[in-house]
Each structure stands twice: as structure tokens, then as C-alpha cells.
Short mmCIF file of C-alpha atoms in Angstrom, two decimals:
data_model
loop_
_atom_site.label_atom_id
_atom_site.label_comp_id
_atom_site.label_asym_id
_atom_site.label_seq_id
_atom_site.Cartn_x
_atom_site.Cartn_y
_atom_site.Cartn_z
CA UNK I 1 22.46 -96.29 21.62
CA UNK I 2 21.56 -98.46 24.58
CA UNK I 3 22.12 -97.93 28.42
CA UNK I 4 25.22 -100.13 28.41
CA UNK I 5 26.82 -97.91 25.69
CA UNK I 6 26.15 -94.77 27.71
CA UNK I 7 27.64 -96.50 30.86
CA UNK I 8 30.81 -97.39 28.91
CA UNK I 9 31.23 -93.86 27.64
CA UNK I 10 30.81 -92.51 31.08
CA UNK I 11 33.36 -94.93 32.49
CA UNK I 12 35.95 -94.00 29.83
CA UNK I 13 35.38 -90.37 30.58
CA UNK I 14 36.04 -90.92 34.21
CA UNK I 15 39.21 -92.84 33.53
CA UNK I 16 40.42 -90.14 31.04
CA UNK I 17 40.04 -92.62 28.13
CA UNK I 18 37.63 -90.60 26.06
CA UNK I 19 37.15 -90.69 22.28
CA UNK I 20 40.18 -89.94 20.09
CA UNK I 21 40.95 -88.21 16.79
CA UNK I 22 41.84 -90.48 13.91
CA UNK I 23 45.54 -90.17 14.84
CA UNK I 24 44.88 -91.45 18.46
CA UNK I 25 45.05 -88.05 20.15
CA UNK I 26 42.17 -87.16 22.46
CA UNK I 27 40.26 -84.09 21.13
CA UNK I 28 40.95 -81.86 24.15
CA UNK I 29 44.67 -82.60 24.16
CA UNK I 30 47.06 -79.83 23.32
CA UNK I 31 48.60 -80.28 19.78
CA UNK I 32 51.82 -79.12 18.19
CA UNK I 33 51.22 -77.29 14.83
CA UNK I 34 53.68 -76.29 12.10
CA UNK I 35 52.77 -73.36 9.77
CA UNK I 36 54.35 -72.78 6.47
CA UNK I 37 54.08 -69.32 4.81
CA UNK I 38 55.39 -69.74 1.31
CA UNK I 39 56.10 -66.99 -1.27
CA UNK I 40 54.57 -68.46 -4.39
CA UNK I 41 54.71 -65.25 -6.48
CA UNK I 42 56.10 -65.17 -10.03
CA UNK I 43 59.30 -63.28 -10.72
CA UNK I 44 58.43 -60.65 -13.41
CA UNK I 45 60.90 -58.85 -15.70
CA UNK I 46 58.92 -55.59 -16.03
CA UNK I 47 56.88 -53.39 -13.74
CA UNK I 48 54.69 -52.00 -16.55
CA UNK I 49 54.06 -52.44 -20.26
CA UNK I 50 51.39 -51.81 -22.79
CA UNK I 51 50.41 -50.76 -26.33
CA UNK I 52 49.42 -47.47 -27.90
CA UNK I 53 47.38 -47.49 -30.89
CA UNK I 54 44.81 -44.57 -30.89
CA UNK I 55 46.03 -40.99 -31.81
CA UNK I 56 44.89 -38.40 -29.29
CA UNK I 57 41.37 -37.22 -30.11
CA UNK I 58 40.73 -40.11 -32.47
CA UNK I 59 37.80 -42.41 -32.03
CA UNK I 60 39.49 -45.55 -33.16
CA UNK I 61 43.03 -47.10 -33.52
CA UNK I 62 45.00 -46.05 -36.44
CA UNK I 63 48.40 -44.82 -37.75
CA UNK I 64 49.83 -41.46 -36.64
CA UNK I 65 49.65 -38.85 -39.39
CA UNK I 66 51.55 -35.52 -39.39
CA UNK I 67 50.32 -33.43 -36.55
CA UNK I 68 49.01 -36.39 -34.61
CA UNK I 69 50.09 -37.57 -31.18
CA UNK I 70 50.16 -40.88 -29.44
CA UNK I 71 50.35 -40.55 -25.60
CA UNK I 72 50.15 -42.89 -22.69
CA UNK I 73 50.66 -42.79 -18.95
CA UNK I 74 52.64 -45.14 -16.75
CA UNK I 75 54.11 -45.50 -13.24
CA UNK I 76 57.85 -46.06 -12.62
CA UNK I 77 60.23 -46.02 -9.66
CA UNK I 78 63.76 -44.63 -9.36
CA UNK I 79 66.23 -46.76 -11.32
CA UNK I 80 63.67 -47.53 -14.10
CA UNK I 81 63.84 -46.80 -17.73
CA UNK I 82 61.26 -46.66 -20.46
CA UNK I 83 61.57 -48.35 -23.95
CA UNK I 84 59.06 -48.07 -26.75
CA UNK I 85 58.90 -48.92 -30.43
CA UNK I 86 56.79 -47.59 -33.34
CA UNK I 87 57.07 -48.36 -37.05
CA UNK I 88 58.32 -46.03 -39.74
CA UNK I 89 55.40 -47.02 -41.99
CA UNK I 90 56.98 -46.27 -45.30
CA UNK I 91 59.59 -48.93 -44.92
CA UNK I 92 59.98 -52.79 -44.88
CA UNK I 93 60.94 -53.20 -41.20
CA UNK I 94 62.15 -49.82 -39.77
CA UNK I 95 61.06 -48.62 -36.39
CA UNK I 96 61.78 -45.84 -33.94
CA UNK I 97 62.98 -46.76 -30.45
CA UNK I 98 65.63 -45.81 -27.87
CA UNK I 99 68.68 -48.05 -27.58
CA UNK I 100 68.76 -51.01 -25.25
CA UNK I 101 69.17 -48.86 -22.19
CA UNK I 102 65.87 -47.11 -22.87
CA UNK I 103 64.99 -43.62 -21.74
CA UNK I 104 66.17 -43.02 -18.18
CA UNK I 105 63.31 -41.75 -16.00
CA UNK I 106 65.15 -40.47 -12.91
CA UNK I 107 68.44 -38.70 -12.59
CA UNK I 108 71.25 -39.60 -10.06
CA UNK I 109 69.51 -37.51 -7.48
CA UNK I 110 66.27 -39.36 -7.80
CA UNK I 111 64.50 -36.50 -9.68
CA UNK I 112 62.21 -37.25 -12.60
CA UNK I 113 63.56 -36.58 -16.01
CA UNK I 114 61.10 -34.68 -18.26
CA UNK I 115 61.08 -32.72 -21.44
CA UNK I 116 62.18 -33.38 -24.97
CA UNK I 117 63.98 -36.74 -25.16
CA UNK I 118 63.97 -37.10 -28.96
CA UNK I 119 67.83 -37.11 -28.96
CA UNK I 120 67.70 -40.58 -27.32
CA UNK I 121 65.53 -42.02 -30.14
CA UNK I 122 66.93 -43.86 -33.15
CA UNK I 123 65.67 -45.36 -36.35
CA UNK I 124 66.27 -49.09 -36.33
CA UNK I 125 66.20 -51.88 -38.99
CA UNK I 126 64.47 -55.01 -37.65
CA UNK I 127 66.62 -57.19 -39.86
CA UNK I 128 63.71 -59.40 -40.86
CA UNK I 129 62.94 -58.19 -44.41
CA UNK I 130 64.91 -57.04 -47.37
CA UNK I 131 64.93 -53.24 -47.52
CA UNK I 132 63.43 -51.38 -50.46
CA UNK I 133 63.37 -47.63 -51.12
CA UNK I 134 61.34 -45.96 -48.37
CA UNK I 135 58.10 -44.78 -49.80
CA UNK I 136 58.24 -46.94 -53.07
CA UNK I 137 58.80 -50.56 -51.98
CA UNK I 138 56.10 -52.93 -53.13
CA UNK I 139 56.47 -55.02 -49.95
CA UNK I 140 55.97 -52.04 -47.67
CA UNK I 141 52.86 -51.80 -45.56
CA UNK I 142 51.05 -49.10 -47.69
CA UNK I 143 51.58 -51.15 -50.84
CA UNK I 144 52.04 -54.77 -50.03
CA UNK I 145 49.38 -57.37 -50.81
CA UNK I 146 49.26 -58.72 -47.32
CA UNK I 147 51.16 -58.90 -44.05
CA UNK I 148 54.62 -60.46 -43.94
CA UNK I 149 55.05 -60.68 -47.71
CA UNK I 150 58.59 -59.38 -48.29
CA UNK I 151 61.78 -61.43 -48.81
CA UNK I 152 63.81 -62.31 -45.68
CA UNK I 153 66.82 -60.13 -44.84
CA UNK I 154 70.11 -62.05 -45.31
CA UNK I 155 71.52 -59.91 -42.41
CA UNK I 156 69.33 -61.26 -39.77
CA UNK I 157 70.10 -58.83 -36.94
CA UNK I 158 68.57 -55.69 -35.43
CA UNK I 159 70.70 -52.72 -36.36
CA UNK I 160 70.60 -48.98 -36.94
CA UNK I 161 68.76 -48.25 -40.19
CA UNK I 162 71.02 -47.45 -43.10
CA UNK I 163 70.15 -44.69 -45.56
CA UNK I 164 70.80 -46.90 -48.50
CA UNK I 165 68.54 -44.82 -50.94
CA UNK I 166 69.60 -41.45 -49.64
CA UNK I 167 66.07 -40.30 -48.74
CA UNK I 168 65.64 -41.13 -45.08
CA UNK I 169 64.51 -37.86 -43.28
CA UNK I 170 66.21 -36.82 -40.08
CA UNK I 171 64.61 -38.32 -36.92
CA UNK I 172 63.69 -34.87 -35.55
CA UNK I 173 61.92 -34.13 -38.83
CA UNK I 174 59.50 -36.95 -38.20
CA UNK I 175 59.07 -37.59 -34.60
CA UNK I 176 59.13 -35.58 -31.28
CA UNK I 177 59.19 -37.55 -28.02
CA UNK I 178 58.67 -35.91 -24.66
CA UNK I 179 58.23 -36.94 -21.11
CA UNK I 180 55.88 -35.23 -18.66
CA UNK I 181 55.38 -35.76 -14.87
CA UNK I 182 51.98 -36.79 -13.60
CA UNK I 183 53.09 -37.24 -9.95
CA UNK I 184 56.02 -38.42 -7.90
CA UNK I 185 56.22 -41.74 -9.83
CA UNK I 186 53.84 -40.96 -12.67
CA UNK I 187 54.72 -40.12 -16.26
CA UNK I 188 53.11 -39.39 -19.59
CA UNK I 189 55.01 -39.99 -22.84
CA UNK I 190 54.03 -38.10 -25.94
CA UNK I 191 55.02 -39.31 -29.37
CA UNK I 192 54.26 -36.55 -31.90
CA UNK I 193 54.48 -36.86 -35.68
CA UNK I 194 56.09 -33.51 -36.55
CA UNK I 195 56.43 -34.34 -40.24
CA UNK I 196 54.46 -32.80 -43.10
CA UNK I 197 52.98 -34.11 -46.31
CA UNK I 198 56.36 -33.59 -47.99
CA UNK I 199 58.76 -35.09 -45.42
CA UNK I 200 59.73 -38.07 -47.56
CA UNK I 201 61.13 -37.56 -51.11
CA UNK I 202 61.41 -40.47 -53.41
CA UNK I 203 63.40 -41.29 -56.58
CA UNK I 204 60.28 -40.83 -58.76
CA UNK I 205 60.25 -37.17 -57.91
CA UNK I 206 57.33 -37.36 -55.55
CA UNK I 207 56.93 -36.34 -51.86
CA UNK I 208 54.85 -37.92 -49.21
CA UNK I 209 54.27 -37.93 -45.51
CA UNK I 210 55.76 -40.44 -43.03
CA UNK I 211 53.24 -42.29 -40.91
CA UNK I 212 53.96 -43.91 -37.50
CA UNK I 213 52.15 -47.11 -36.51
CA UNK I 214 50.72 -48.35 -33.19
CA UNK I 215 53.55 -49.43 -30.87
CA UNK I 216 54.42 -50.94 -27.52
CA UNK I 217 56.05 -49.55 -24.38
CA UNK I 218 57.72 -51.18 -21.35
CA UNK I 219 59.18 -49.98 -18.01
CA UNK I 220 62.35 -51.92 -17.19
CA UNK I 221 65.51 -51.89 -15.09
CA UNK I 222 67.64 -54.36 -17.10
CA UNK I 223 68.72 -53.49 -20.65
CA UNK I 224 67.26 -54.76 -24.00
CA UNK I 225 63.63 -55.41 -23.11
CA UNK I 226 62.52 -55.41 -26.75
CA UNK I 227 65.51 -56.22 -28.75
CA UNK I 228 69.32 -56.56 -28.65
CA UNK I 229 71.33 -54.52 -31.15
CA UNK I 230 73.39 -56.78 -33.31
CA UNK I 231 71.33 -59.88 -32.43
CA UNK I 232 68.52 -61.58 -34.40
CA UNK I 233 64.86 -60.67 -33.69
CA UNK I 234 63.67 -62.80 -30.85
CA UNK I 235 60.49 -63.95 -32.51
CA UNK I 236 58.24 -62.23 -29.90
CA UNK I 237 56.42 -59.96 -32.21
CA UNK I 238 58.90 -57.23 -33.11
CA UNK I 239 58.77 -58.40 -36.71
CA UNK I 240 55.08 -57.84 -36.95
CA UNK I 241 55.43 -54.38 -35.45
CA UNK I 242 58.34 -53.39 -37.58
CA UNK I 243 57.04 -54.83 -40.91
CA UNK I 244 53.20 -54.37 -40.53
CA UNK I 245 52.52 -52.00 -37.72
CA UNK I 246 50.89 -54.77 -35.66
CA UNK I 247 51.79 -54.14 -32.02
CA UNK I 248 49.49 -56.74 -30.49
CA UNK I 249 51.77 -59.78 -30.58
CA UNK I 250 54.80 -58.05 -28.95
CA UNK I 251 52.41 -56.25 -26.54
CA UNK I 252 51.03 -59.60 -25.39
CA UNK I 253 54.59 -61.12 -25.04
CA UNK I 254 55.64 -58.07 -22.80
CA UNK I 255 52.40 -58.37 -20.82
CA UNK I 256 53.17 -61.96 -19.89
CA UNK I 257 56.46 -60.72 -18.34
CA UNK I 258 54.90 -57.70 -16.51
CA UNK I 259 53.72 -57.71 -12.94
CA UNK I 260 54.59 -57.13 -9.19
CA UNK I 261 57.47 -59.08 -7.95
CA UNK I 262 57.43 -58.86 -4.23
CA UNK I 263 59.14 -60.50 -1.25
CA UNK I 264 57.12 -60.99 1.94
CA UNK I 265 58.64 -59.84 5.22
CA UNK I 266 59.50 -61.46 8.54
CA UNK I 267 56.32 -61.59 10.63
CA UNK I 268 54.60 -62.18 13.93
CA UNK I 269 52.24 -64.90 15.13
CA UNK I 270 49.97 -65.35 18.14
CA UNK I 271 47.79 -68.14 19.43
CA UNK I 272 44.88 -66.82 21.30
CA UNK I 273 41.25 -67.20 22.32
CA UNK I 274 40.31 -63.60 22.72
CA UNK I 275 40.21 -61.14 19.72
CA UNK I 276 42.00 -59.07 18.59
CA UNK I 277 45.53 -60.26 18.99
CA UNK I 278 47.44 -58.23 16.35
CA UNK I 279 45.13 -55.44 15.21
CA UNK I 280 41.57 -54.19 15.35
CA UNK I 281 39.85 -53.77 11.97
CA UNK I 282 38.35 -50.42 11.55
CA UNK I 283 40.52 -48.75 14.25
CA UNK I 284 43.64 -46.87 14.06
CA UNK I 285 46.92 -48.69 14.74
CA UNK I 286 47.37 -49.27 18.43
CA UNK I 287 51.00 -48.24 18.38
CA UNK I 288 52.24 -51.70 19.48
CA UNK I 289 54.48 -52.23 16.40
CA UNK I 290 52.13 -53.07 13.58
CA UNK I 291 53.30 -49.91 11.83
CA UNK I 292 56.94 -51.05 11.85
CA UNK I 293 55.95 -54.45 10.49
CA UNK I 294 53.60 -53.15 7.81
CA UNK I 295 55.83 -50.30 6.64
CA UNK I 296 59.31 -51.67 7.08
CA UNK I 297 59.00 -55.42 7.56
CA UNK I 298 60.35 -55.21 11.14
CA UNK I 299 58.39 -57.57 13.49
CA UNK I 300 60.39 -57.03 16.78
CA UNK I 301 58.16 -54.42 18.51
CA UNK I 302 54.91 -56.17 17.64
CA UNK I 303 56.23 -59.51 18.71
CA UNK I 304 57.21 -58.09 22.09
CA UNK I 305 53.85 -56.38 22.56
CA UNK I 306 51.86 -59.51 21.60
CA UNK I 307 53.87 -61.76 24.03
CA UNK I 308 52.53 -59.77 27.02
CA UNK I 309 48.89 -59.73 26.03
CA UNK I 310 46.27 -61.45 28.18
CA UNK I 311 44.64 -64.37 26.25
CA UNK I 312 47.68 -65.04 24.18
CA UNK I 313 49.00 -68.58 24.96
CA UNK I 314 51.83 -68.68 22.45
CA UNK I 315 53.44 -66.14 20.22
CA UNK I 316 56.67 -65.29 18.37
CA UNK I 317 58.24 -63.99 15.19
CA UNK I 318 59.33 -65.71 12.05
CA UNK I 319 62.34 -64.06 10.52
CA UNK I 320 64.52 -66.52 8.57
CA UNK I 321 63.40 -68.27 5.46
CA UNK I 322 63.54 -72.00 5.65
CA UNK I 323 67.09 -73.13 4.75
CA UNK I 324 68.51 -69.63 4.94
CA UNK I 325 71.28 -68.67 7.37
CA UNK I 326 70.05 -65.36 8.56
CA UNK I 327 66.95 -63.26 8.89
CA UNK I 328 65.65 -61.90 5.57
CA UNK I 329 62.61 -61.34 3.54
CA UNK I 330 61.20 -64.44 1.74
CA UNK I 331 61.57 -64.14 -2.05
CA UNK I 332 59.60 -66.15 -4.56
CA UNK I 333 60.22 -69.80 -3.93
CA UNK I 334 61.14 -69.29 -0.28
CA UNK I 335 59.09 -69.92 2.86
CA UNK I 336 58.91 -69.16 6.51
CA UNK I 337 58.10 -72.09 8.88
CA UNK I 338 57.18 -71.73 12.55
CA UNK I 339 55.72 -74.01 15.21
CA UNK I 340 53.62 -73.75 18.43
CA UNK I 341 51.43 -75.62 20.74
CA UNK I 342 47.66 -74.97 20.82
CA UNK I 343 44.55 -76.41 22.47
CA UNK I 344 40.88 -76.64 21.34
CA UNK I 345 39.34 -73.19 21.33
CA UNK I 346 42.60 -71.54 20.25
CA UNK I 347 42.89 -69.38 17.13
CA UNK I 348 45.96 -68.43 15.11
CA UNK I 349 46.74 -64.91 13.96
CA UNK I 350 49.87 -63.83 11.97
CA UNK I 351 51.04 -60.86 9.93
CA UNK I 352 53.69 -60.48 7.17
CA UNK I 353 54.28 -57.42 5.02
CA UNK I 354 53.79 -57.18 1.23
CA UNK I 355 57.24 -55.63 0.88
CA UNK I 356 56.47 -53.72 -2.41
CA UNK I 357 53.97 -51.53 -0.64
CA UNK I 358 53.86 -48.67 1.81
CA UNK I 359 51.99 -50.35 4.72
CA UNK I 360 50.18 -53.45 3.46
CA UNK I 361 50.29 -56.77 5.17
CA UNK I 362 48.88 -60.32 4.83
CA UNK I 363 46.90 -61.63 7.83
CA UNK I 364 43.80 -63.53 8.56
CA UNK I 365 40.62 -61.74 9.70
CA UNK I 366 40.87 -60.10 13.12
CA UNK I 367 39.46 -63.14 14.98
CA UNK I 368 42.17 -65.45 13.49
CA UNK I 369 42.09 -68.95 12.07
CA UNK I 370 40.29 -71.67 14.12
CA UNK I 371 42.87 -74.38 14.92
CA UNK I 372 40.34 -77.06 16.02
CA UNK I 373 37.29 -76.75 13.66
CA UNK I 374 34.67 -79.20 14.85
CA UNK I 375 37.05 -80.26 17.61
CA UNK I 376 39.55 -81.73 15.13
CA UNK I 377 43.10 -80.38 14.76
CA UNK I 378 43.32 -78.35 11.54
CA UNK I 379 45.36 -80.00 8.82
CA UNK I 380 45.07 -78.04 5.52
CA UNK I 381 45.98 -75.11 3.34
CA UNK I 382 44.37 -71.96 4.75
CA UNK I 383 45.30 -69.35 2.12
CA UNK I 384 41.63 -68.66 1.47
CA UNK I 385 41.41 -67.26 5.04
CA UNK I 386 44.20 -64.77 4.48
CA UNK I 387 43.46 -61.14 3.44
CA UNK I 388 45.55 -58.18 2.27
CA UNK I 389 45.27 -55.42 4.87
CA UNK I 390 46.19 -51.73 4.91
CA UNK I 391 47.60 -50.60 8.23
CA UNK I 392 46.44 -46.98 7.54
CA UNK I 393 49.70 -45.51 8.87
CA UNK I 394 51.31 -44.36 5.53
CA UNK I 395 49.87 -42.98 2.31
CA UNK I 396 49.85 -45.56 -0.48
CA UNK I 397 51.76 -45.36 -3.64
CA UNK I 398 51.58 -47.52 -6.75
CA UNK I 399 52.77 -51.00 -5.70
CA UNK I 400 56.29 -51.79 -6.79
CA UNK I 401 57.33 -48.18 -7.79
CA UNK I 402 56.63 -45.98 -4.71
CA UNK I 403 59.67 -43.93 -3.49
CA UNK I 404 58.61 -44.51 0.10
CA UNK I 405 58.23 -48.29 -0.17
CA UNK I 406 60.82 -50.43 1.59
CA UNK I 407 62.94 -51.36 -1.43
CA UNK I 408 63.30 -47.63 -2.39
CA UNK I 409 62.95 -45.44 0.65
CA UNK I 410 65.91 -43.63 2.10
CA UNK I 411 65.14 -44.84 5.58
CA UNK I 412 62.44 -46.55 7.73
CA UNK I 413 59.37 -44.70 8.60
CA UNK I 414 59.93 -42.00 5.99
CA UNK I 415 56.64 -41.77 4.02
CA UNK I 416 53.85 -39.32 4.65
CA UNK I 417 51.36 -40.31 7.40
CA UNK I 418 47.98 -41.45 6.36
CA UNK I 419 46.30 -41.22 9.82
CA UNK I 420 43.77 -43.81 8.75
CA UNK I 421 42.51 -47.13 10.11
CA UNK I 422 43.40 -50.74 9.68
CA UNK I 423 41.20 -52.10 6.87
CA UNK I 424 41.25 -54.40 3.91
CA UNK I 425 43.14 -52.45 1.19
CA UNK I 426 40.82 -50.52 -1.12
CA UNK I 427 42.32 -47.82 -3.17
CA UNK I 428 43.06 -46.77 -6.75
CA UNK I 429 45.84 -49.19 -7.31
CA UNK I 430 45.73 -52.83 -8.48
CA UNK I 431 47.29 -55.67 -6.32
CA UNK I 432 47.81 -59.28 -7.01
CA UNK I 433 45.41 -61.77 -5.49
CA UNK I 434 46.54 -63.14 -2.14
CA UNK I 435 47.01 -66.63 -3.51
CA UNK I 436 49.20 -65.32 -6.33
CA UNK I 437 51.75 -64.20 -3.66
CA UNK I 438 51.58 -66.56 -0.70
CA UNK I 439 50.39 -69.99 0.22
CA UNK I 440 49.79 -70.83 3.92
CA UNK I 441 49.36 -74.40 5.26
CA UNK I 442 48.89 -75.57 8.87
CA UNK I 443 49.72 -79.16 9.88
CA UNK I 444 49.65 -80.89 13.29
CA UNK I 445 52.88 -82.60 14.08
CA UNK I 446 51.89 -84.87 16.96
#
């Protein structure tokens, strides 16, 4: 670069005509930005599901013989029910399960239901294979040449099993189902084979035990998660379970529909050059309103506190999803949009609650997101800079089922205090990845 070039640059600087960004704006000019916080999470049908295949005390998966027990633990919130299915092995396509409503897990007062629930379990016919005499059929699992070998049932609908051959044992002579509490929202289900070696009598004068096969379970709020009585099998794997004791196909189908569906809450933003603006990592909540946002999705107090902070040049709250008529959480497919003016050196901080939690919120690191990296106005997705934080103000419960979480609590600020510090969440529970819940983009608009 020669002397003439330096002279020209100096003259442009004196005249206020310095170098420009690609869009013609000088690097030190204030810019308007628009931020979109989009809820990209999937809507799931179930909060929990799984398979059970190994009898208690056994070293490997297998059928449940008389005296044996299958058991599994799960979490569920008020309003939830449990359904399960396990094959009556000495049949073509019979299985034990509750009806479409499942086993209710909480009573009208919100108290857990525990104890013997066998009276709510029925023996069902899958409607996929012609029935033969239980214990003697050549196309039944203990005797068939291979899986799925029997003739198709002409009455292709799930229905209560008919005692066509007069030898079906009473349900309570084969299976005992009980619920136990493992915590405020924790349960254990026990499925015990209470039969004996002589439970099933056959027309050839012989007696034999009834075995139960590996099965599936699912926590749900809407009815008919596994089948609909009077309707055909859905082709999701119930046939394999009811005919051959193979729970894997149906288990996978249920797993694909299981997860945490969560809104994100109204939130707060701040444009600043000093740190921190909204919270201090590793320190207790400052009592400025972060607790109300992180526990109850209420941004009002924090927005007011931030507006008066030194070093904050712009701030506000975002409360109404784009296109909505009123303030509300943003559900999957919805987004919050907010705008502000910023200058080189400014950082952006924001916070929005993961609603299906006790006090978790999404936010960038304490220092915020740089709005002019390298002197150029930021124009990109920044989800990678967003973290899931724990405000440390309320004890955590399993996400999506906790009784003190916003969708289920009796009133705001009602959970037990944690007396902790603000930190990235790190507890015994599993949470979705940030980018599976939200997507954040920042665009200059001038």
C-alpha cells in the first residue's frame, strides 16, 4: 500500500466516509437486528415407553414361568395412565393388557394409585391368527415351525378373548399385576406369573403351565396407545407380540412416539457491553426476577430489573408468539420475534423457560452473543451458542411429569426450594438437546 493510499484513507476518515460493510453500512454504525426464537421440538404422543423381557433375577431375556416376575420402573405425572401388553404364550394371538384407558396412576385428588390392579387387566385376542385350542395348537409359539405361521383370522379385529374350547384359566389364576410407588412421580409395575404347572388343562387330558412373554409398556394420557378394541391391528408390532412373544417391533414403534413435548415461555432480552446482564453463572439467583421466569415463565420482573441496569443499552421482553393475538408460551412450530438496535461491541443476552421443567431456561453463556464479530454485523443462526441452564431455585423433578412444574403445579412458586446456584443443568434426568427444542437466528434489518 503506497503513501497515496494511506492519504486517501485518512481523508475518508476525516470526512466520515470510512470503509463500509458489504451492505453499504459503515462498521461503527448502529444496526437494527431481528431475533427469532423458534420452538422446533417434536410433538410426542407419550411421555414414557419401553419393553420388559428379563424375569427378575434372571441373567437373560426369556418367558415368564410360574413364580417368575417381570418388573420395570417409570415416571408419570398426574393425569397419566399406564398400558402394557404381554402374550399368553399357549395361544395363537392372545395377550394380557388393560383396556384402552390403561391403568390410571393418580386418583382425583392427585394421589398415586398403588396396590393390586389385576382386576383392570383383560385377556385379549389380537385378531390376526385363527385360534386353536390353547395348549395344543400346532401354530402356537411352543409348537409352531416358525414365527407368523398360522392362518389369518377372518375376524380381523382386536377383541376380548373367547373361551371357545372351555379351558381358558381365570386371569387371576395366571397373572398378578401390582403398582408400587418409588417417589412422588415414580412407579414400579410388577407382573407376576401366579400360575402353576397345572394351570392349563387340555382336551387330551394333560395339564401344563401358562407362560407369559416379553412385553411393552407405555405412559399415556389419550386412550388406545397400543390397540383399539373392535378395530384391526395397526400393523405396528402387536401381531408379533401376540403371536410370537416378540416385543421389539412394537417397542420400537412406541419409542418413536415417546419424548418430551415442551413449550418455551415468554422471555427477556438485553443488549449490553458489560457482563453479566441476566444472571451470574456459579452464583445464587440475584432476586431480580430470574426465578419467576425460570420457574413460571413470567418475564415481567426480570425485564424491569434489566431495563435499569448500567451497561444495558436496550432490553425488553418477548411474550407473544409471532402471529398470535395474545401473550402465551410458544408451542412446537411457533416462534417469538423481537428487534433492537445495537452498536459494535454490544452483546445480546436472552432467557426463555423450558416449560416442562422446574426452573430450567435457555440462554447464551453469561457474556452473551457477540453482535459484531470481526466488526461485521451478525447474520446467522446462533443456536450453537445457546445452553440449557438451571436457575438453582427449585428442586428438579423428571422433565414433563413433575407435580411442581408449570403445566401441573397448583400455583406459581410452589415447589421446594433448591437453594443452589445458576449453572448448566447437570442432574440425574435426561433432557433433549438444545437444538431439538429451539432454533435462534439473528439478522440485521438495515
